[in-house]
PDB file of C-alpha atoms and ligand atoms in Angstrom:
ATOM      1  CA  UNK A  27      50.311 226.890 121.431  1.00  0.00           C
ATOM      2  CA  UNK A  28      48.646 225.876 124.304  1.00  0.00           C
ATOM      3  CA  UNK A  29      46.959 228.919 126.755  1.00  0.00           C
ATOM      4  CA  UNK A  30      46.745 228.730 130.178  1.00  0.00           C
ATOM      5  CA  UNK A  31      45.697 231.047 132.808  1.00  0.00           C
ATOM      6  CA  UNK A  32      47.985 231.751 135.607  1.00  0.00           C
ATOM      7  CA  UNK A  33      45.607 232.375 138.784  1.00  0.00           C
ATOM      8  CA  UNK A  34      44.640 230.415 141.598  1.00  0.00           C
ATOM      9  CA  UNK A  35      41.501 233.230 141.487  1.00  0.00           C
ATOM     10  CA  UNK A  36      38.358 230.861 140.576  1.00  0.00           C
ATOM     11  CA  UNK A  37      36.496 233.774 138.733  1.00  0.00           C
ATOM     12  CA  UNK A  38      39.187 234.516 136.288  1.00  0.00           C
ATOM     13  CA  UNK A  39      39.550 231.000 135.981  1.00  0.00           C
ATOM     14  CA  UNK A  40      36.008 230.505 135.159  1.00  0.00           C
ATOM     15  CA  UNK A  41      35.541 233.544 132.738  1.00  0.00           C
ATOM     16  CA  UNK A  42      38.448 232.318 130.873  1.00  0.00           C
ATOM     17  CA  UNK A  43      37.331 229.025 130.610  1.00  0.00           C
ATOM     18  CA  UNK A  44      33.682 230.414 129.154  1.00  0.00           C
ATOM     19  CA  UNK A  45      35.758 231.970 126.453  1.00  0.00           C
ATOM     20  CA  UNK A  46      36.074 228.397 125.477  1.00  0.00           C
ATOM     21  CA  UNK A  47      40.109 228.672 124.666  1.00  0.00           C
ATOM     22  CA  UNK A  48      41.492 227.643 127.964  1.00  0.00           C
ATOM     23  CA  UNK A  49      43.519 224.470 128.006  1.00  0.00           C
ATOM     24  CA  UNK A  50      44.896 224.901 131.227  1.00  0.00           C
ATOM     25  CA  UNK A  51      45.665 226.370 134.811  1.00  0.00           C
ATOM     26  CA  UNK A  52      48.798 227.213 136.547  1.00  0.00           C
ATOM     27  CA  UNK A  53      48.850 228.269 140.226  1.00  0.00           C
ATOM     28  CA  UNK A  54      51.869 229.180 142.869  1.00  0.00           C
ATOM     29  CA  UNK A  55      52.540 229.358 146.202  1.00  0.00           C
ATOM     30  CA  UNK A  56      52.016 233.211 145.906  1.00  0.00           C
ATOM     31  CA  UNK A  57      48.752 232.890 144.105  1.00  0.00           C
ATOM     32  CA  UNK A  58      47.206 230.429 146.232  1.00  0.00           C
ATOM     33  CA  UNK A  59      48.213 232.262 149.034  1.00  0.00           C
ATOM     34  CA  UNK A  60      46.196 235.550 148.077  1.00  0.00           C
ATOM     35  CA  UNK A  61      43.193 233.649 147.994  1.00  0.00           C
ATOM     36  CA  UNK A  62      42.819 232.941 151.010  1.00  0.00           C
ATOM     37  CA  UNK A  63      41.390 229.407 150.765  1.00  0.00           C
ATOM     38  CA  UNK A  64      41.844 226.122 151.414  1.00  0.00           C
ATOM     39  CA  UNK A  65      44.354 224.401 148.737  1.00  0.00           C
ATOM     40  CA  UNK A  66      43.015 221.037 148.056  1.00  0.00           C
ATOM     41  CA  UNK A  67      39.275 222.702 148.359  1.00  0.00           C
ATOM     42  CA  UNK A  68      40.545 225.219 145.869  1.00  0.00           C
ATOM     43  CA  UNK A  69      41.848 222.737 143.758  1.00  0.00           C
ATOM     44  CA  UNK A  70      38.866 220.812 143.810  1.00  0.00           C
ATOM     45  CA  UNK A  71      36.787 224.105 142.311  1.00  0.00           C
ATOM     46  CA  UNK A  72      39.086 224.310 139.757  1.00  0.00           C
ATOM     47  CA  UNK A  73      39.434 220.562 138.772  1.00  0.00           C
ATOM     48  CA  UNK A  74      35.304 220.838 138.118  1.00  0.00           C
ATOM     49  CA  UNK A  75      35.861 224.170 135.730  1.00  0.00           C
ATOM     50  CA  UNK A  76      38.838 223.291 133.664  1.00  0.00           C
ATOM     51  CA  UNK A  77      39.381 219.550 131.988  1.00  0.00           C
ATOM     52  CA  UNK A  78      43.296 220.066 131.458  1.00  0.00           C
ATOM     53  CA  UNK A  79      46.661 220.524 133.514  1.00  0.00           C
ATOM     54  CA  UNK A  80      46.111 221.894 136.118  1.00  0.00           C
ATOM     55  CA  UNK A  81      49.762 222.857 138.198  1.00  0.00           C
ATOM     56  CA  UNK A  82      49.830 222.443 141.841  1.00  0.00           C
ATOM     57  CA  UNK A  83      52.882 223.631 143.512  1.00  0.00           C
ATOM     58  CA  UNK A  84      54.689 221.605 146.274  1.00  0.00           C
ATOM     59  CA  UNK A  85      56.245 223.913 149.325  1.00  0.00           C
ATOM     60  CA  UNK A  86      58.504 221.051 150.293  1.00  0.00           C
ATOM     61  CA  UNK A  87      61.919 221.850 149.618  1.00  0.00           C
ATOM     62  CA  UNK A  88      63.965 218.430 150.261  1.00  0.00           C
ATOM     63  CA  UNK A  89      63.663 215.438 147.707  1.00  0.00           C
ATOM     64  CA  UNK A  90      62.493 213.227 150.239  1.00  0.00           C
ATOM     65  CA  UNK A  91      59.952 215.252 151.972  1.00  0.00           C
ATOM     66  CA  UNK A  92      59.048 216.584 147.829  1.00  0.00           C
ATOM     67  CA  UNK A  93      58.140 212.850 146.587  1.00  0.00           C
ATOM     68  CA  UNK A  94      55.749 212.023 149.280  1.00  0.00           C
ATOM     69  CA  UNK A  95      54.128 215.949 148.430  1.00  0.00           C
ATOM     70  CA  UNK A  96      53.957 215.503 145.285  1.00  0.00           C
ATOM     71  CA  UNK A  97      52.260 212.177 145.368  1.00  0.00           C
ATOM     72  CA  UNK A  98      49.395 213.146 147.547  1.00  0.00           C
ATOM     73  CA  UNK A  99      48.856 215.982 144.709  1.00  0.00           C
ATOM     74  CA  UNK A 100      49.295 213.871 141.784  1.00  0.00           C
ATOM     75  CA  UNK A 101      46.743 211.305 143.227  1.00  0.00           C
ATOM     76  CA  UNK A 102      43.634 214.211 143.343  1.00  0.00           C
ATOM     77  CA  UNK A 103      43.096 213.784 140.180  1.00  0.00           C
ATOM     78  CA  UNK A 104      45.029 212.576 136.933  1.00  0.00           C
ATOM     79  CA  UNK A 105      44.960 216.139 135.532  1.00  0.00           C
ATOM     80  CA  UNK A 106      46.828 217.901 138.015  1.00  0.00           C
ATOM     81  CA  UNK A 107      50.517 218.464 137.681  1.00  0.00           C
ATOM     82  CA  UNK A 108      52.890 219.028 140.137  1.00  0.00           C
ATOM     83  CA  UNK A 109      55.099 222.229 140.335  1.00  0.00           C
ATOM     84  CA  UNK A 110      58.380 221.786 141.462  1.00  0.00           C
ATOM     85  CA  UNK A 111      60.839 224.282 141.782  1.00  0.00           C
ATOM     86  CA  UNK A 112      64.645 223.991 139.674  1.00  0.00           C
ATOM     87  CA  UNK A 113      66.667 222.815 142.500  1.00  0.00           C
ATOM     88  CA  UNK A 114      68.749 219.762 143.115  1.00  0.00           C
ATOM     89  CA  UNK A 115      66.654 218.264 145.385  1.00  0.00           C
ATOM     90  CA  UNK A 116      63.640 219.312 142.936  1.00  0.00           C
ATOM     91  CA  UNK A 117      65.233 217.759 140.092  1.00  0.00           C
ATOM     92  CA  UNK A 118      65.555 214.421 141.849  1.00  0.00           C
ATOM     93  CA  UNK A 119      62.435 214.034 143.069  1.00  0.00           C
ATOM     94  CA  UNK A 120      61.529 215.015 138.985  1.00  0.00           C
ATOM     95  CA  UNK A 121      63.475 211.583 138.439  1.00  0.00           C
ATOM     96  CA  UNK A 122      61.880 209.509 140.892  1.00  0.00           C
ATOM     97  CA  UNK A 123      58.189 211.074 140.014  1.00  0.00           C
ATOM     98  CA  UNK A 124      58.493 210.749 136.237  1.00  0.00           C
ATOM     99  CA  UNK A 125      59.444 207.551 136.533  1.00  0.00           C
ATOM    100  CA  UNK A 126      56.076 206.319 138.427  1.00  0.00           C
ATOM    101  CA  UNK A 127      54.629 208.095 135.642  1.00  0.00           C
ATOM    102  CA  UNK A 128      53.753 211.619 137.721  1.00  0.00           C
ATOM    103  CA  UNK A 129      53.252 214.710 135.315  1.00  0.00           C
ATOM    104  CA  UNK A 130      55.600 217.312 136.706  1.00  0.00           C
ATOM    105  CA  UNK A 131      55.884 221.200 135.830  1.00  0.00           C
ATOM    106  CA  UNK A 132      59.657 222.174 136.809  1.00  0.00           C
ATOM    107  CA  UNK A 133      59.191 226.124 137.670  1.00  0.00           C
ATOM    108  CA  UNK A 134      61.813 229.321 138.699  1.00  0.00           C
ATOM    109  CA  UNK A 135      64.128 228.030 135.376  1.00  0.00           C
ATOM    110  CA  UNK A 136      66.073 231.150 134.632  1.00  0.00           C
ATOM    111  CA  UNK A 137      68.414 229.104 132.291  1.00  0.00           C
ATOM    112  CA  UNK A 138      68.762 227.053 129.145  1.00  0.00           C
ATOM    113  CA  UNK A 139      71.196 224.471 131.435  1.00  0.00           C
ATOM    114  CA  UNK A 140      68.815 224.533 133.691  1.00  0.00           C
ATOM    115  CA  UNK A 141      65.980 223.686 131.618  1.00  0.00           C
ATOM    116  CA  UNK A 142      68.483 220.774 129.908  1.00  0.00           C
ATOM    117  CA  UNK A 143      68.564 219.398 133.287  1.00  0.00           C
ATOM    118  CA  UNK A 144      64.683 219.573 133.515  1.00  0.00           C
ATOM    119  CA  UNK A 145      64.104 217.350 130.634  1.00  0.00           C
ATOM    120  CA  UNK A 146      66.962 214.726 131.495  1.00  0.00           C
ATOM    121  CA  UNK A 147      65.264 214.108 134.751  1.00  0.00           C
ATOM    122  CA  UNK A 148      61.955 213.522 132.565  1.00  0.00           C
ATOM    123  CA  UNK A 149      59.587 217.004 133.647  1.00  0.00           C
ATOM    124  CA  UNK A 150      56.742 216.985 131.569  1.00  0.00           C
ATOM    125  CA  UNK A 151      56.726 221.195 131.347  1.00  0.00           C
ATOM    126  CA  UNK A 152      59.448 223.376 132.551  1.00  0.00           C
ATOM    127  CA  UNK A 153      58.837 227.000 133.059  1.00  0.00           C
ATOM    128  CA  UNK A 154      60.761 229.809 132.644  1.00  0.00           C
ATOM    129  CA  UNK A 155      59.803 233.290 133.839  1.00  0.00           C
ATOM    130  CA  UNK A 156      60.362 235.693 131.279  1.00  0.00           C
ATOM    131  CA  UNK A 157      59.093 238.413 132.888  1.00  0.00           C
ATOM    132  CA  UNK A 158      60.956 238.254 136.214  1.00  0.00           C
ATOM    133  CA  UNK A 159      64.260 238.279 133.626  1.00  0.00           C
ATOM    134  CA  UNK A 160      62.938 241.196 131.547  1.00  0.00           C
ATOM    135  CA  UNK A 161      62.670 242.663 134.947  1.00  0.00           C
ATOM    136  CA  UNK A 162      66.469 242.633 135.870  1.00  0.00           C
ATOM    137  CA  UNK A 163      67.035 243.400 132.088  1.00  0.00           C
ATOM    138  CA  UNK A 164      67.507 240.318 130.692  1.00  0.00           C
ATOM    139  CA  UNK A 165      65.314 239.545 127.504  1.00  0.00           C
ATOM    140  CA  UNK A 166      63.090 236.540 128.903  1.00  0.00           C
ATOM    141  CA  UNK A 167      62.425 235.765 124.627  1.00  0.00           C
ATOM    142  CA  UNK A 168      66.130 235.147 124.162  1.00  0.00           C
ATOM    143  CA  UNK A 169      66.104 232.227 126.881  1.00  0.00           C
ATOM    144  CA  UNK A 170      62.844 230.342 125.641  1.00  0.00           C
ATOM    145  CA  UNK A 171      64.336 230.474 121.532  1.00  0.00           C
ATOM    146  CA  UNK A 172      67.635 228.933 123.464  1.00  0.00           C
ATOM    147  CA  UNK A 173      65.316 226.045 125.257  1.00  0.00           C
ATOM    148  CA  UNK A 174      63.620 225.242 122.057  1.00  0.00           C
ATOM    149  CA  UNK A 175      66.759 224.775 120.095  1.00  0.00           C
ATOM    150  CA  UNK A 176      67.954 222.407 123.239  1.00  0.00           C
ATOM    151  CA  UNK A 177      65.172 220.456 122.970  1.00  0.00           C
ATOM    152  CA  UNK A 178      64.628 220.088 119.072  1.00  0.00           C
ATOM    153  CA  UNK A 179      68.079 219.448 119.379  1.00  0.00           C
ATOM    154  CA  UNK A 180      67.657 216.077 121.679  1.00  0.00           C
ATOM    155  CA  UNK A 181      64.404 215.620 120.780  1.00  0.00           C
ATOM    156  CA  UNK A 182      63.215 216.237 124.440  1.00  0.00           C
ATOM    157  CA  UNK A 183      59.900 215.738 124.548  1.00  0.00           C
ATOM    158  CA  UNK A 184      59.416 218.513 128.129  1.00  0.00           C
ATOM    159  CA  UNK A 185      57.365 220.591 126.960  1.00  0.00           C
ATOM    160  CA  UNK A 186      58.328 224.746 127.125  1.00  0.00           C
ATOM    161  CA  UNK A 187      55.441 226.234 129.173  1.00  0.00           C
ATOM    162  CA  UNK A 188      56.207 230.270 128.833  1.00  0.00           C
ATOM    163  CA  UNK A 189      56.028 231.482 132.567  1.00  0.00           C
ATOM    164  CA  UNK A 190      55.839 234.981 134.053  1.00  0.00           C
ATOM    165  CA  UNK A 191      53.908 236.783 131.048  1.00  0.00           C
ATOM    166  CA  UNK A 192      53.572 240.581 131.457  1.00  0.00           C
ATOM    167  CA  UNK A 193      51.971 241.727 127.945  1.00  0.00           C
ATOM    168  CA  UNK A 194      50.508 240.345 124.580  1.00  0.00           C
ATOM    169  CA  UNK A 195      53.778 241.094 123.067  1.00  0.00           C
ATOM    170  CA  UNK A 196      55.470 238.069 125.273  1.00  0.00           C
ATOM    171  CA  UNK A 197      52.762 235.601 124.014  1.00  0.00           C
ATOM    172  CA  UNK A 198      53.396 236.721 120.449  1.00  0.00           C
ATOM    173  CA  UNK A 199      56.967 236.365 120.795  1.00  0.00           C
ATOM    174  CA  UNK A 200      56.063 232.331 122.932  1.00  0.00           C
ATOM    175  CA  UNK A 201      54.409 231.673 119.839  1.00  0.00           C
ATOM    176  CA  UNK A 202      56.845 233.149 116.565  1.00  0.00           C
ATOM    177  CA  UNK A 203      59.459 231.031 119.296  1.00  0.00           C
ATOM    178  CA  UNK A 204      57.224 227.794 118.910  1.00  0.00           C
ATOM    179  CA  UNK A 205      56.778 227.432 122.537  1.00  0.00           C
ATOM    180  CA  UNK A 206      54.763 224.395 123.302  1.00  0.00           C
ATOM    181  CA  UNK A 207      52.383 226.589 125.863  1.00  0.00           C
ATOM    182  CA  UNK A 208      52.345 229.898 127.485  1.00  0.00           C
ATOM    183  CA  UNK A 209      50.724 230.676 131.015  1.00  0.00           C
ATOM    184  CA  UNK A 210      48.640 233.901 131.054  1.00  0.00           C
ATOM    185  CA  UNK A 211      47.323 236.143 133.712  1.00  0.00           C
ATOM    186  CA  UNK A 212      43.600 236.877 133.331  1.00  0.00           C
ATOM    187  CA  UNK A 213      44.025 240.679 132.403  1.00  0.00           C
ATOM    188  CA  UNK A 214      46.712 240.082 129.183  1.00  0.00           C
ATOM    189  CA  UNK A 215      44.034 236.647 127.956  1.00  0.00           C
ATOM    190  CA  UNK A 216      41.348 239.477 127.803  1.00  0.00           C
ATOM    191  CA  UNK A 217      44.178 242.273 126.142  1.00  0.00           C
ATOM    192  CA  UNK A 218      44.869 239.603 123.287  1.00  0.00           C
ATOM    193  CA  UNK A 219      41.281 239.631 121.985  1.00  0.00           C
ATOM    194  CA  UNK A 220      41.669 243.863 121.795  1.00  0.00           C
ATOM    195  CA  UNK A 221      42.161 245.810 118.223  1.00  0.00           C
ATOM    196  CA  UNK A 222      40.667 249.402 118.095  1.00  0.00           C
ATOM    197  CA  UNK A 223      40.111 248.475 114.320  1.00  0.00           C
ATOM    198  CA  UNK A 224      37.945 245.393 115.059  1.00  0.00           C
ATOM    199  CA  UNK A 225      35.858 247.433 117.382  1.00  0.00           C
ATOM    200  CA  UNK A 226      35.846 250.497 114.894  1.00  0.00           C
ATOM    201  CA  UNK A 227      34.921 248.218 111.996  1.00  0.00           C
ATOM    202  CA  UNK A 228      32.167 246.489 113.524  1.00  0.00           C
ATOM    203  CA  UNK A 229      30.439 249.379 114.693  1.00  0.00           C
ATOM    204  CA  UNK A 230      31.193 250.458 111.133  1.00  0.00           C
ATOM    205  CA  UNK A 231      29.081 247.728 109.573  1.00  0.00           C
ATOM    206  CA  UNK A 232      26.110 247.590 112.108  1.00  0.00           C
ATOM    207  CA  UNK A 233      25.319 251.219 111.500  1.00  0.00           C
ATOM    208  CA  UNK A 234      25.337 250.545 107.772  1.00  0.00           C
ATOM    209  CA  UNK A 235      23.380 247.401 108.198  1.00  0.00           C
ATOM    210  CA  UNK A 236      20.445 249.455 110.628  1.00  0.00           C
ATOM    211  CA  UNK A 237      20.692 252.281 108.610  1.00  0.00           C
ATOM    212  CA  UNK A 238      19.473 250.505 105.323  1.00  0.00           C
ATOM    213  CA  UNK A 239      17.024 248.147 103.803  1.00  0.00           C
ATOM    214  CA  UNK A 240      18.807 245.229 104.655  1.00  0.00           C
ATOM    215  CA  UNK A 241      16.785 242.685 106.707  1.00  0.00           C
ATOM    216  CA  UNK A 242      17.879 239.561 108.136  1.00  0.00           C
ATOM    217  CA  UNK A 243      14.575 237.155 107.052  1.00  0.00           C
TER     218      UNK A 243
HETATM  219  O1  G3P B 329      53.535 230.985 138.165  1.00  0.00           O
HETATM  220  C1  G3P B 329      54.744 231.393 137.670  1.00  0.00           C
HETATM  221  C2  G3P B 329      54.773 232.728 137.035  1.00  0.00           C
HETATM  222  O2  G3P B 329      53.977 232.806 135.902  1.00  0.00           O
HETATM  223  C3  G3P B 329      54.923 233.926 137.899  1.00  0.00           C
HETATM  224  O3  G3P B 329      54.691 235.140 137.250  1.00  0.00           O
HETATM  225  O4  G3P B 329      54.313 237.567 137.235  1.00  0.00           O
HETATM  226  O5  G3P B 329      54.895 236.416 139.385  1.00  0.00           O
HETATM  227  O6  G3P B 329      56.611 236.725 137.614  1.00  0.00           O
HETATM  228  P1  G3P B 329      55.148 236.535 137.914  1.00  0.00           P
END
């Protein structure tokens, strides 16, 4: 399973990426916003720190005025993807850009018809929010297990991108699903690497090791 971090913040994006794991970036209107920054300079940082997807969201909302957005993003740099969000005027412009070749992320899916409807108009990623469903007690699993089976079904080849991650318990779940990638915020990357036994055991076998003979050389 591919791991992404989902932050437009460049210092979570760059201690992530010195864990050496990261494949990719997601960002949203929301996260970019808190930032305060310029987007395309903000981009720009991040295109130097990560080699891999990196998803740029557009804020048009019409297909026509979406296509031209989405083009001026796409043409930064051949690693960023454009976010564009499940509606019909999304989905067309999904058409149109896929076709010209365009790597698209189709975001806010909250359905498995709407995530059929991603791949027919050719998204390379959709993204559903699993959290934001959990949230109005829905389970957010039950949705991506009901995407995959869509898509293994057609042999789509959209990637599933698990969206709105809360806890390590969602990216275990992603991955027992087979999701094709998950998109993690900084503090749950750092939570997966946690086990009170790993710590316990290590300092378990360092005060053996300085308490005896042993020597390295
Ligand atoms: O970027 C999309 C998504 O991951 C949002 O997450 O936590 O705002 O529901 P959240």
């Amino acid at each position: 399973m591919k791991i992404f971090i989902d932050t437009a913040n460049i210092g979570e994006i760059r201690k992530a990426a010195a864990m050496g794991l990261l494949d990719g970036v997601t960002t949203n209107p929301s996260l970019v916003a808190k930032e305060g920054k310029n987007f395309r300079q903000l981009l720009a940082e991040i295109l130097e720190v990560v080699d891999g997807p990196i998803s740029a969201e557009v804020v048009s909302t019409k297909t026509e005025e979406i296509i031209p957005e989405a083009r001026d993003l796409a043409a930064i740099h051949p690693n960023i993807v454009v976010k564009i969000p499940l509606t019909k005027d999304g989905l067309a412009a999904v058409r149109t850009l896929s076709r010209e070749g365009v790597k698209t992320n189709v975001t806010l899916c909250f359905s498995p018809t709407q995530a059929l409807l991603a791949a027919k108009a050719g998204a390379t990623y959709v993204s559903p929010f699993v959290g934001r469903l959990d949230d109005v007690s829905i389970d957010g699993m039950e949705l991506i297990r009901r995407i995959l089976t869509i898509y293994r079904n057609y042999g789509f080849t959209t990637e599933v991108l698990v969206a709105s991650i809360r806890h390590p318990i969602h990216v275990l779940e992603a991955a027992l699903a087979g999701a094709h990638a998950a998109t993690i915020p900084f503090k749950v990357i750092e939570q997966l690497f946690r086990h009170p036994l790993t710590d316990i055991g290590l300092e378990n076998f360092l005060r053996d090791w300085n308490s005896s003979q042993a020597k390295l050389v």
